[in-house]
CSV table of C-alpha atoms in Angstrom, one decimal:
chain,number,residue,atom,x,y,z
A,1,MET,CA,-4.9,-58.1,45.4
A,2,ASN,CA,-6.6,-61.5,44.8
A,3,PRO,CA,-5.9,-64.6,46.9
A,4,ARG,CA,-3.2,-65.8,44.6
A,5,GLY,CA,-1.1,-62.7,45.4
A,6,THR,CA,-1.6,-60.8,42.1
A,7,VAL,CA,-2.7,-57.2,42.1
A,8,GLY,CA,-6.5,-57.1,41.7
A,9,VAL,CA,-8.5,-54.8,39.4
A,10,PRO,CA,-11.2,-52.7,41.0
A,11,SER,CA,-14.7,-53.1,39.6
A,12,THR,CA,-15.1,-49.5,38.8
A,13,LEU,CA,-12.4,-47.0,37.6
A,14,PRO,CA,-12.6,-43.5,36.3
A,15,ALA,CA,-12.6,-43.2,32.5
A,16,PRO,CA,-9.2,-42.9,31.1
A,17,MET,CA,-8.0,-39.4,30.2
A,18,GLU,CA,-8.3,-38.5,26.5
A,19,GLN,CA,-4.8,-38.4,25.1
A,20,PRO,CA,-3.6,-37.0,21.7
A,21,GLY,CA,-3.6,-39.6,19.0
A,22,GLY,CA,-3.5,-42.5,21.4
A,23,ASP,CA,0.2,-41.8,22.0
A,24,PRO,CA,1.4,-44.4,24.6
A,25,ARG,CA,3.6,-41.8,26.1
A,26,TYR,CA,0.4,-40.1,27.3
A,27,ARG,CA,-0.9,-43.3,29.0
A,28,LEU,CA,2.1,-44.4,31.0
A,29,MET,CA,0.1,-44.6,34.3
A,30,GLU,CA,-2.0,-47.3,32.8
A,31,GLN,CA,1.2,-49.3,32.3
A,32,VAL,CA,2.4,-48.6,35.8
A,33,VAL,CA,-0.7,-50.0,37.5
A,34,GLU,CA,-1.1,-52.9,35.1
A,35,ARG,CA,-1.4,-56.2,37.0
A,36,ALA,CA,1.8,-57.9,35.7
A,37,ASN,CA,3.9,-54.8,36.3
A,38,MET,CA,2.6,-54.3,39.9
A,39,THR,CA,3.0,-58.0,40.7
A,40,LYS,CA,6.6,-57.8,39.5
A,41,ALA,CA,7.2,-54.7,41.6
A,42,LEU,CA,5.6,-56.3,44.7
A,43,ARG,CA,7.8,-59.4,44.5
A,44,ARG,CA,10.9,-57.1,44.1
A,45,VAL,CA,10.0,-55.0,47.2
A,46,GLU,CA,9.3,-58.1,49.3
A,47,ARG,CA,12.6,-59.7,48.2
A,48,ASN,CA,14.6,-56.5,49.0
A,49,GLY,CA,13.0,-56.2,52.5
A,50,GLY,CA,14.4,-53.2,54.3
A,51,ALA,CA,13.3,-50.9,57.1
A,52,ALA,CA,9.8,-49.5,57.6
A,53,GLY,CA,9.0,-46.0,56.6
A,54,VAL,CA,7.2,-43.3,58.7
A,55,ASP,CA,4.0,-45.4,58.9
A,56,GLY,CA,5.8,-48.3,60.5
A,57,MET,CA,4.6,-50.9,58.0
A,58,GLU,CA,7.0,-53.7,57.4
A,59,PRO,CA,7.5,-55.2,53.9
A,60,GLU,CA,6.0,-58.5,55.1
A,61,ALA,CA,2.7,-56.7,55.8
A,62,LEU,CA,2.4,-55.1,52.3
A,63,ARG,CA,0.7,-57.9,50.6
A,64,SER,CA,-2.2,-58.2,53.1
A,65,TYR,CA,-2.6,-54.3,53.1
A,66,LEU,CA,-3.0,-54.2,49.3
A,67,LYS,CA,-5.7,-56.9,49.4
A,68,GLU,CA,-7.9,-54.4,51.2
A,69,HIS,CA,-6.7,-51.0,49.9
A,70,TRP,CA,-5.3,-51.6,46.3
A,71,PRO,CA,-8.6,-50.6,44.5
A,72,ARG,CA,-8.6,-47.2,46.1
A,73,ILE,CA,-4.8,-46.7,45.6
A,74,LYS,CA,-5.1,-47.7,41.9
A,75,GLU,CA,-8.0,-45.3,41.4
A,76,GLU,CA,-6.0,-42.4,42.9
A,77,LEU,CA,-3.0,-43.2,40.7
A,78,LEU,CA,-5.1,-43.2,37.6
A,79,ALA,CA,-6.9,-40.0,38.6
A,80,GLY,CA,-3.6,-38.3,39.4
A,81,THR,CA,-4.6,-37.6,43.1
A,82,TYR,CA,-2.3,-40.0,44.9
A,83,ARG,CA,-0.1,-38.3,47.5
A,84,PRO,CA,3.0,-40.1,48.8
A,85,MET,CA,4.0,-39.9,52.5
A,86,PRO,CA,7.2,-38.2,53.8
A,87,VAL,CA,10.4,-40.3,53.9
A,88,ARG,CA,12.0,-41.3,57.1
A,89,ARG,CA,15.5,-39.8,57.6
A,90,VAL,CA,18.3,-42.2,58.4
A,91,GLU,CA,21.9,-41.2,58.9
A,92,ILE,CA,24.5,-43.8,57.7
A,93,PRO,CA,28.2,-43.1,58.6
A,94,LYS,CA,30.5,-42.7,55.6
A,95,PRO,CA,33.7,-44.7,55.5
A,96,GLY,CA,35.7,-41.5,55.1
A,97,GLY,CA,33.9,-39.6,57.8
A,98,GLY,CA,30.7,-37.7,57.9
A,99,VAL,CA,27.2,-39.2,57.4
A,100,ARG,CA,25.1,-40.0,54.4
A,101,LEU,CA,21.5,-39.0,54.6
A,102,LEU,CA,19.1,-41.6,53.4
A,103,GLY,CA,15.4,-41.2,52.9
A,104,ILE,CA,13.3,-44.4,53.6
A,105,PRO,CA,10.0,-44.3,51.9
A,106,THR,CA,7.1,-46.3,53.2
A,107,VAL,CA,6.8,-49.8,51.7
A,108,LEU,CA,3.7,-48.7,49.7
A,109,ASP,CA,5.7,-45.8,48.2
A,110,ARG,CA,8.6,-48.2,47.5
A,111,LEU,CA,6.1,-50.4,45.6
A,112,ILE,CA,4.8,-47.5,43.5
A,113,GLN,CA,8.3,-46.2,42.8
A,114,GLN,CA,9.4,-49.7,41.7
A,115,ALA,CA,6.4,-50.0,39.4
A,116,LEU,CA,7.3,-46.5,38.0
A,117,LEU,CA,10.9,-47.5,37.6
A,118,GLN,CA,10.0,-50.7,35.6
A,119,VAL,CA,8.0,-48.6,33.1
A,120,LEU,CA,10.4,-45.6,32.8
A,121,THR,CA,13.6,-47.6,32.5
A,122,PRO,CA,12.9,-48.9,29.0
A,123,ILE,CA,12.1,-45.3,27.9
A,124,PHE,CA,15.2,-43.6,29.2
A,125,ASP,CA,17.9,-46.2,29.5
A,126,PRO,CA,18.5,-46.7,25.7
A,127,GLY,CA,19.4,-43.1,25.4
A,128,PHE,CA,21.9,-43.0,28.2
A,129,SER,CA,25.6,-42.9,27.4
A,130,PRO,CA,27.5,-46.2,27.1
A,131,HIS,CA,30.0,-44.7,29.6
A,132,SER,CA,27.4,-44.6,32.3
A,133,TYR,CA,27.4,-47.9,34.4
A,134,SER,CA,25.3,-47.1,37.5
A,135,PHE,CA,22.1,-48.9,38.3
A,136,ARG,CA,21.4,-49.9,34.6
A,137,PRO,CA,20.2,-53.2,33.2
A,138,GLY,CA,23.2,-55.3,32.1
A,139,ARG,CA,25.8,-52.9,33.5
A,140,SER,CA,27.9,-53.1,36.6
A,141,ALA,CA,30.6,-51.5,38.7
A,142,HIS,CA,33.0,-54.2,37.5
A,143,GLN,CA,32.4,-53.2,33.8
A,144,ALA,CA,33.3,-49.6,34.8
A,145,VAL,CA,36.5,-50.7,36.4
A,146,GLU,CA,37.5,-52.8,33.5
A,147,GLN,CA,36.8,-49.9,31.1
A,148,ALA,CA,38.9,-47.6,33.2
A,149,ARG,CA,41.7,-50.1,33.2
A,150,ARG,CA,41.6,-50.2,29.3
A,151,TYR,CA,41.9,-46.4,29.2
A,152,VAL,CA,45.0,-46.5,31.4
A,153,ALA,CA,46.6,-49.2,29.3
A,154,GLN,CA,46.0,-47.1,26.2
A,155,GLY,CA,48.2,-44.3,27.7
A,156,TYR,CA,45.6,-42.1,29.5
A,157,ARG,CA,47.4,-42.5,32.8
A,158,HIS,CA,46.1,-39.3,34.5
A,159,VAL,CA,42.6,-39.2,35.9
A,160,VAL,CA,40.3,-36.3,36.6
A,161,ASP,CA,38.4,-37.8,39.6
A,162,LEU,CA,35.1,-35.8,40.1
A,163,ASP,CA,33.0,-36.2,43.2
A,164,LEU,CA,29.9,-34.1,43.4
A,165,ALA,CA,29.1,-32.5,46.7
A,166,GLN,CA,25.9,-33.8,48.3
A,167,PHE,CA,24.6,-34.6,44.9
A,168,PHE,CA,21.4,-36.4,46.0
A,169,ASP,CA,20.5,-33.5,48.3
A,170,ARG,CA,21.2,-30.7,45.7
A,171,VAL,CA,19.4,-31.8,42.5
A,172,ASN,CA,17.3,-28.9,41.1
A,173,HIS,CA,13.7,-30.2,40.8
A,174,ASP,CA,12.8,-27.9,37.9
A,175,LEU,CA,15.9,-29.0,35.8
A,176,LEU,CA,15.2,-32.6,36.6
A,177,MET,CA,11.5,-32.5,35.7
A,178,ALA,CA,12.3,-30.7,32.4
A,179,ARG,CA,14.5,-33.5,31.4
A,180,VAL,CA,11.9,-36.2,32.5
A,181,ALA,CA,9.2,-34.3,30.5
A,182,ARG,CA,11.2,-34.6,27.3
A,183,LYS,CA,10.2,-38.3,27.0
A,184,VAL,CA,7.3,-38.5,29.5
A,185,LYS,CA,4.0,-36.9,28.3
A,186,ASP,CA,1.6,-38.4,30.9
A,187,LYS,CA,0.9,-35.5,33.3
A,188,ARG,CA,-0.2,-37.9,36.0
A,189,VAL,CA,3.3,-39.6,36.0
A,190,LEU,CA,5.1,-36.2,35.9
A,191,LYS,CA,2.9,-35.0,38.8
A,192,LEU,CA,3.6,-38.2,40.8
A,193,ILE,CA,7.4,-37.9,40.3
A,194,ARG,CA,7.4,-34.3,41.4
A,195,ALA,CA,5.2,-35.3,44.4
A,196,TYR,CA,7.9,-37.9,45.4
A,197,LEU,CA,10.6,-35.2,45.1
A,198,GLN,CA,8.6,-32.8,47.3
A,199,ALA,CA,7.1,-35.3,49.7
A,200,GLY,CA,9.3,-34.0,52.5
A,201,VAL,CA,11.4,-35.6,55.3
A,202,MET,CA,10.2,-36.6,58.7
A,203,ILE,CA,12.7,-35.3,61.3
A,204,ASN,CA,11.9,-35.6,65.0
A,205,GLY,CA,8.2,-35.9,64.3
A,206,CYS,CA,8.0,-32.9,62.0
A,207,CYS,CA,7.7,-33.0,58.3
A,208,VAL,CA,10.3,-30.8,56.6
A,209,ARG,CA,9.5,-29.8,53.0
A,210,THR,CA,12.1,-30.7,50.4
A,211,GLU,CA,12.7,-27.9,47.7
A,212,GLU,CA,15.7,-29.7,46.1
A,213,GLY,CA,17.3,-33.1,45.9
A,214,THR,CA,16.2,-36.7,45.2
A,215,PRO,CA,15.7,-38.8,48.4
A,216,GLN,CA,18.5,-41.3,48.4
A,217,GLY,CA,17.0,-44.6,49.4
A,218,GLY,CA,13.9,-45.0,47.1
A,219,PRO,CA,13.9,-47.3,44.0
A,220,LEU,CA,13.3,-44.3,41.7
A,221,SER,CA,16.3,-42.2,42.9
A,222,PRO,CA,19.1,-43.9,40.8
A,223,LEU,CA,17.1,-43.5,37.5
A,224,LEU,CA,16.5,-39.8,38.3
A,225,ALA,CA,20.2,-39.3,39.0
A,226,ASN,CA,21.1,-40.9,35.7
A,227,ILE,CA,18.6,-38.6,33.9
A,228,ILE,CA,20.0,-35.4,35.3
A,229,LEU,CA,23.6,-36.5,34.9
A,230,ASP,CA,23.1,-37.7,31.3
A,231,ASP,CA,23.8,-34.0,30.4
A,232,LEU,CA,27.2,-34.4,31.8
A,233,ASP,CA,27.8,-37.6,29.9
A,234,LYS,CA,26.7,-36.1,26.7
A,235,GLU,CA,29.0,-33.1,27.2
A,236,LEU,CA,32.0,-35.3,27.8
A,237,GLU,CA,31.1,-37.4,24.7
A,238,ARG,CA,30.9,-34.2,22.7
A,239,ARG,CA,34.4,-33.2,23.8
A,240,GLY,CA,35.7,-36.6,22.9
A,241,HIS,CA,36.9,-37.6,26.4
A,242,ARG,CA,37.6,-41.1,27.7
A,243,PHE,CA,35.5,-41.4,30.9
A,244,VAL,CA,33.4,-43.7,33.1
A,245,ARG,CA,30.6,-42.6,35.4
A,246,TYR,CA,29.0,-44.5,38.2
A,247,ALA,CA,26.2,-42.6,40.0
A,248,ASP,CA,27.7,-39.2,41.0
A,249,ASP,CA,31.3,-40.3,40.6
A,250,SER,CA,32.9,-39.5,37.2
A,251,ASN,CA,36.5,-40.4,36.2
A,252,VAL,CA,37.9,-38.7,33.0
A,253,TYR,CA,41.1,-40.2,31.7
A,254,VAL,CA,43.7,-37.9,30.0
A,255,LYS,CA,47.3,-38.1,29.0
A,256,SER,CA,48.9,-35.3,31.1
A,257,CYS,CA,48.3,-33.5,34.3
A,258,ARG,CA,48.0,-30.1,32.5
A,259,ALA,CA,45.2,-31.5,30.3
A,260,GLY,CA,43.6,-32.9,33.5
A,261,GLN,CA,43.6,-29.5,35.1
A,262,ARG,CA,42.0,-27.9,32.0
A,263,VAL,CA,39.3,-30.6,32.0
A,264,PHE,CA,38.6,-30.2,35.7
A,265,GLU,CA,38.1,-26.4,35.5
A,266,SER,CA,35.9,-26.6,32.5
A,267,LEU,CA,33.7,-29.4,34.0
A,268,LYS,CA,33.4,-27.4,37.2
A,269,ARG,CA,32.0,-24.5,35.3
A,270,PHE,CA,29.7,-26.7,33.3
A,271,LEU,CA,28.2,-28.4,36.4
A,272,GLU,CA,27.7,-25.2,38.3
A,273,GLN,CA,26.2,-23.3,35.5
A,274,ARG,CA,24.2,-25.9,33.6
A,275,LEU,CA,23.2,-28.4,36.3
A,276,LYS,CA,23.4,-26.2,39.4
A,277,LEU,CA,25.7,-28.8,41.0
A,278,ARG,CA,28.9,-28.3,42.9
A,279,ILE,CA,32.2,-30.4,42.9
A,280,ASN,CA,33.5,-31.6,46.2
A,281,GLU,CA,36.9,-29.9,46.1
A,282,GLU,CA,38.3,-32.1,48.9
A,283,LYS,CA,37.5,-35.4,47.3
A,284,SER,CA,38.1,-34.5,43.7
A,285,ALA,CA,41.6,-34.3,42.2
A,286,VAL,CA,43.8,-34.7,39.1
A,287,ASP,CA,46.4,-37.4,39.6
A,288,TYR,CA,48.0,-40.5,38.3
A,289,ALA,CA,45.3,-43.2,37.9
A,290,TRP,CA,47.1,-45.6,40.3
A,291,ARG,CA,47.0,-43.0,43.1
A,292,ARG,CA,43.2,-42.7,42.9
A,293,GLY,CA,40.5,-45.2,43.6
A,294,ILE,CA,37.5,-46.1,41.4
A,295,LEU,CA,34.6,-48.0,43.1
A,296,GLY,CA,36.9,-49.4,45.7
A,297,PHE,CA,39.6,-50.6,43.2
A,298,SER,CA,42.7,-49.0,41.9
A,299,PHE,CA,45.5,-50.0,39.4
A,300,THR,CA,49.1,-50.9,39.4
A,301,TRP,CA,51.6,-48.4,37.7
A,302,GLU,CA,52.8,-51.0,35.1
A,303,LYS,CA,52.4,-50.4,31.4
A,304,GLU,CA,49.8,-53.1,31.3
A,305,PRO,CA,48.0,-52.1,34.6
A,306,ARG,CA,46.5,-54.7,36.9
A,307,ILE,CA,43.5,-54.2,39.0
A,308,ARG,CA,44.2,-54.0,42.8
A,309,LEU,CA,42.5,-53.0,46.0
A,310,ALA,CA,42.5,-49.2,46.6
A,311,PRO,CA,44.4,-48.4,49.9
A,312,GLN,CA,41.2,-46.9,51.3
A,313,THR,CA,39.3,-50.2,50.7
A,314,VAL,CA,41.9,-52.1,52.8
A,315,LYS,CA,41.6,-49.5,55.5
A,316,ARG,CA,37.8,-49.7,55.5
A,317,PHE,CA,38.0,-53.5,55.4
A,318,LYS,CA,40.1,-53.6,58.6
A,319,GLN,CA,37.8,-51.2,60.3
A,320,ARG,CA,34.8,-53.4,59.5
A,321,ILE,CA,36.5,-56.6,60.7
A,322,ARG,CA,37.6,-55.1,64.0
A,323,TRP,CA,34.1,-55.2,65.5
A,324,PRO,CA,33.4,-58.9,65.1
A,325,THR,CA,36.9,-59.7,66.1
A,326,SER,CA,37.1,-57.4,69.1
A,327,ARG,CA,38.4,-59.2,72.2
A,328,SER,CA,36.1,-57.1,74.4
A,329,ARG,CA,33.0,-58.6,72.9
A,330,SER,CA,31.6,-61.4,75.0
A,331,VAL,CA,30.4,-63.8,72.3
A,332,ASN,CA,31.4,-67.4,71.7
A,333,MET,CA,33.8,-68.2,68.8
A,334,ALA,CA,31.0,-69.9,66.7
A,335,GLU,CA,29.1,-66.7,66.6
A,336,ARG,CA,32.1,-64.6,65.8
A,337,LEU,CA,32.9,-66.9,62.8
A,338,ALA,CA,29.3,-66.9,61.5
A,339,ARG,CA,29.2,-63.1,61.4
A,340,LEU,CA,32.6,-62.8,60.0
A,341,ASN,CA,32.1,-65.4,57.3
A,342,GLU,CA,28.9,-63.7,56.1
A,343,TYR,CA,30.8,-60.5,55.6
A,344,LEU,CA,33.9,-62.1,54.1
A,345,LYS,CA,31.8,-63.9,51.4
A,346,GLY,CA,30.0,-60.8,50.4
A,347,TRP,CA,33.1,-58.7,50.3
A,348,MET,CA,35.1,-61.1,48.3
A,349,GLY,CA,32.2,-61.6,45.9
A,350,TYR,CA,32.5,-57.9,45.0
A,351,PHE,CA,36.3,-57.6,45.0
A,352,ARG,CA,37.0,-60.8,43.1
A,353,LEU,CA,38.0,-58.6,40.2
A,354,ILE,CA,41.4,-57.8,41.6
A,355,GLU,CA,44.5,-59.3,40.0
A,356,THR,CA,47.0,-58.8,42.9
A,357,PRO,CA,45.9,-61.5,45.3
A,358,SER,CA,48.9,-61.3,47.6
A,359,ILE,CA,47.1,-58.6,49.7
A,360,LEU,CA,44.4,-61.3,50.4
A,361,GLN,CA,47.0,-63.6,52.0
A,362,ALA,CA,48.1,-60.7,54.3
A,363,LEU,CA,44.5,-59.9,55.2
A,364,ASP,CA,43.9,-63.6,55.9
A,365,GLU,CA,46.9,-63.7,58.3
A,366,TRP,CA,45.7,-60.5,60.0
A,367,ILE,CA,42.2,-61.9,60.6
A,368,ARG,CA,43.6,-65.2,62.0
A,369,ARG,CA,45.8,-63.2,64.4
A,370,ARG,CA,42.8,-61.2,65.7
A,371,LEU,CA,40.9,-64.4,66.3
A,372,ARG,CA,43.9,-66.0,68.1
A,373,MET,CA,43.9,-62.9,70.3
A,374,CYS,CA,40.2,-63.4,71.1
A,375,LEU,CA,40.9,-67.0,72.1
A,376,LEU,CA,43.8,-66.1,74.3
A,377,LYS,CA,41.6,-63.4,75.9
A,378,GLN,CA,38.9,-66.1,76.6
A,379,TRP,CA,41.6,-68.4,78.2
A,380,LYS,CA,42.1,-65.9,81.0
A,381,ARG,CA,44.0,-68.1,83.5
A,382,PRO,CA,47.5,-69.3,82.8
A,383,ARG,CA,46.4,-72.9,83.7
A,384,THR,CA,43.6,-72.7,81.1
A,385,ARG,CA,46.0,-71.4,78.4
A,386,ARG,CA,48.5,-74.1,79.1
A,387,ARG,CA,46.0,-76.9,79.0
A,388,ASN,CA,44.3,-75.8,75.8
A,389,LEU,CA,47.6,-75.2,74.0
A,390,VAL,CA,48.8,-78.7,74.9
A,391,ALA,CA,45.5,-80.1,73.7
A,392,LEU,CA,46.2,-78.4,70.4
A,393,GLY,CA,49.4,-80.4,70.0
A,394,ILE,CA,52.3,-78.1,71.1
A,395,PRO,CA,54.9,-79.2,73.6
A,396,GLU,CA,54.4,-78.7,77.3
A,397,ASP,CA,57.4,-76.4,77.7
A,398,TRP,CA,56.1,-74.2,74.8
A,399,ALA,CA,52.7,-74.0,76.4
A,400,ARG,CA,54.2,-73.1,79.8
A,401,HIS,CA,56.2,-70.4,78.2
A,402,ILE,CA,53.2,-68.8,76.6
A,403,SER,CA,50.9,-69.2,79.6
A,404,GLY,CA,53.5,-67.6,81.9
A,405,SER,CA,54.3,-64.7,79.6
A,406,ARG,CA,53.3,-61.1,80.7
A,407,LYS,CA,52.9,-60.0,77.0
A,408,GLY,CA,49.5,-58.8,75.9
A,409,CYS,CA,47.1,-61.1,73.9
A,410,TRP,CA,47.8,-59.3,70.6
A,411,ARG,CA,51.6,-59.8,70.9
A,412,LEU,CA,51.2,-63.4,72.0
A,413,ALA,CA,48.8,-64.1,69.1
A,414,ASN,CA,51.8,-63.6,66.8
A,415,THR,CA,54.3,-65.9,68.6
A,416,PRO,CA,55.5,-69.1,66.8
A,417,GLN,CA,54.0,-71.3,69.5
A,418,VAL,CA,50.5,-69.8,69.2
A,419,ASN,CA,50.9,-69.7,65.5
A,420,LYS,CA,51.6,-73.4,65.4
A,421,ALA,CA,48.7,-74.3,67.7
A,422,LEU,CA,46.1,-72.0,66.1
A,423,GLY,CA,47.3,-71.9,62.5
A,424,LEU,CA,45.6,-72.1,59.1
A,425,ALA,CA,44.6,-75.8,59.6
A,426,TYR,CA,42.9,-75.1,62.9
A,427,TRP,CA,40.8,-72.2,61.5
A,428,ARG,CA,39.8,-74.2,58.4
A,429,SER,CA,38.6,-76.9,60.7
A,430,GLN,CA,36.5,-74.3,62.5
A,431,GLY,CA,34.9,-73.2,59.2
A,432,LEU,CA,36.6,-69.8,58.8
A,433,VAL,CA,36.3,-68.5,55.2
A,434,SER,CA,39.7,-67.9,53.7
A,435,LEU,CA,39.8,-64.8,51.4
A,436,VAL,CA,42.5,-66.6,49.3
A,437,ASP,CA,40.5,-69.7,48.9
A,438,ARG,CA,37.3,-67.8,48.2
A,439,TYR,CA,39.1,-65.7,45.5
A,440,ARG,CA,40.4,-68.9,43.8
A,441,GLU,CA,36.9,-70.4,43.8
A,442,LEU,CA,35.3,-67.2,42.3
A,443,ARG,CA,37.9,-66.7,39.7
A,444,SER,CA,37.8,-70.3,38.5
A,445,ALA,CA,34.0,-70.2,38.3
A,446,SER,CA,34.0,-67.0,36.3
């Protein structure tokens, strides 16, 4: 890279491979390593940050590394001899139990994958189904939820909720590469993509070869997932179904439970025979749309359904909030509120789509009760509790009643006396983010 931070061009490079008729599909690698494309990819990788791969290099060190090594790396890419490093295995707990296996590539491989993604997306994305919403330019999870709500309002009130079992670990490499090769003719790019698929996983210091699956965690994985699942989208379109797909979750909307069962069984055969994928029987089901979740949301049962939080989302939210509001954590209240506010802002930014905000008021009250519990725990001695409660403006006899009570902190946190002393006004003065207020701000701004 040159001193200004752009990817440099080596003085000597191998002669470009001869390609039939100058077809640009045969010269994609030149587009990948082109200076503007690599600079854009580098900025994206640095902005995303993330953990180091098996080589231990942090994203902050990538720019200086490229200044010295980029000419060699570029030459290897153009010659088709570049070999990616294995990914680092990371286990992420799933909200519903179990773990999700992520593969963390090195920052250099993340850079190359991002550069590949930027070249391949304009080639593949225009041909994808309009019912596919995952990791595509100009598409989002919110659009998928809105489309699903429209289907339910049109009378398709039953849903075939399909969840693929260990999708990212089971993708057949040959099937995937055959579909990539339909539009990519540059053998160097095809070879590089297969090398990423088969780079292996580093487990306990040993590199384990990967014969199937796309490592979930690299920039290229979402595009490869869309490529292999586009066959499913096209099959659903051919059959005339109403559906939305986000990553490996597909929801097909039908008018009756019997129709849903037929669709479920036929799609199960299609996925197993054509794409060599399996349906997760435990997580998949045919049911009323308002009994199933879609991307954390659900719907009301009314004729004109409204978007609401799925019950599992509320459960996961409370599980996440319990840690920063645990009374056993020895941290001051300012630190608790800082961590809590950061999460609440991000969470509400995603779930601002809901149209039943009454649940937010209940969650706000629950959060404030947990924070009151933490304060009462910190005020261990009865004298300290009485003094602090009086300082907050409640009568002396009320404060004496609370400080002398043998009830636990959780029960005391819901008493009228403590509610008055540490109510909504108090927590607003402390800077606590209110879900209700944040929701109103986001809705008015949109």
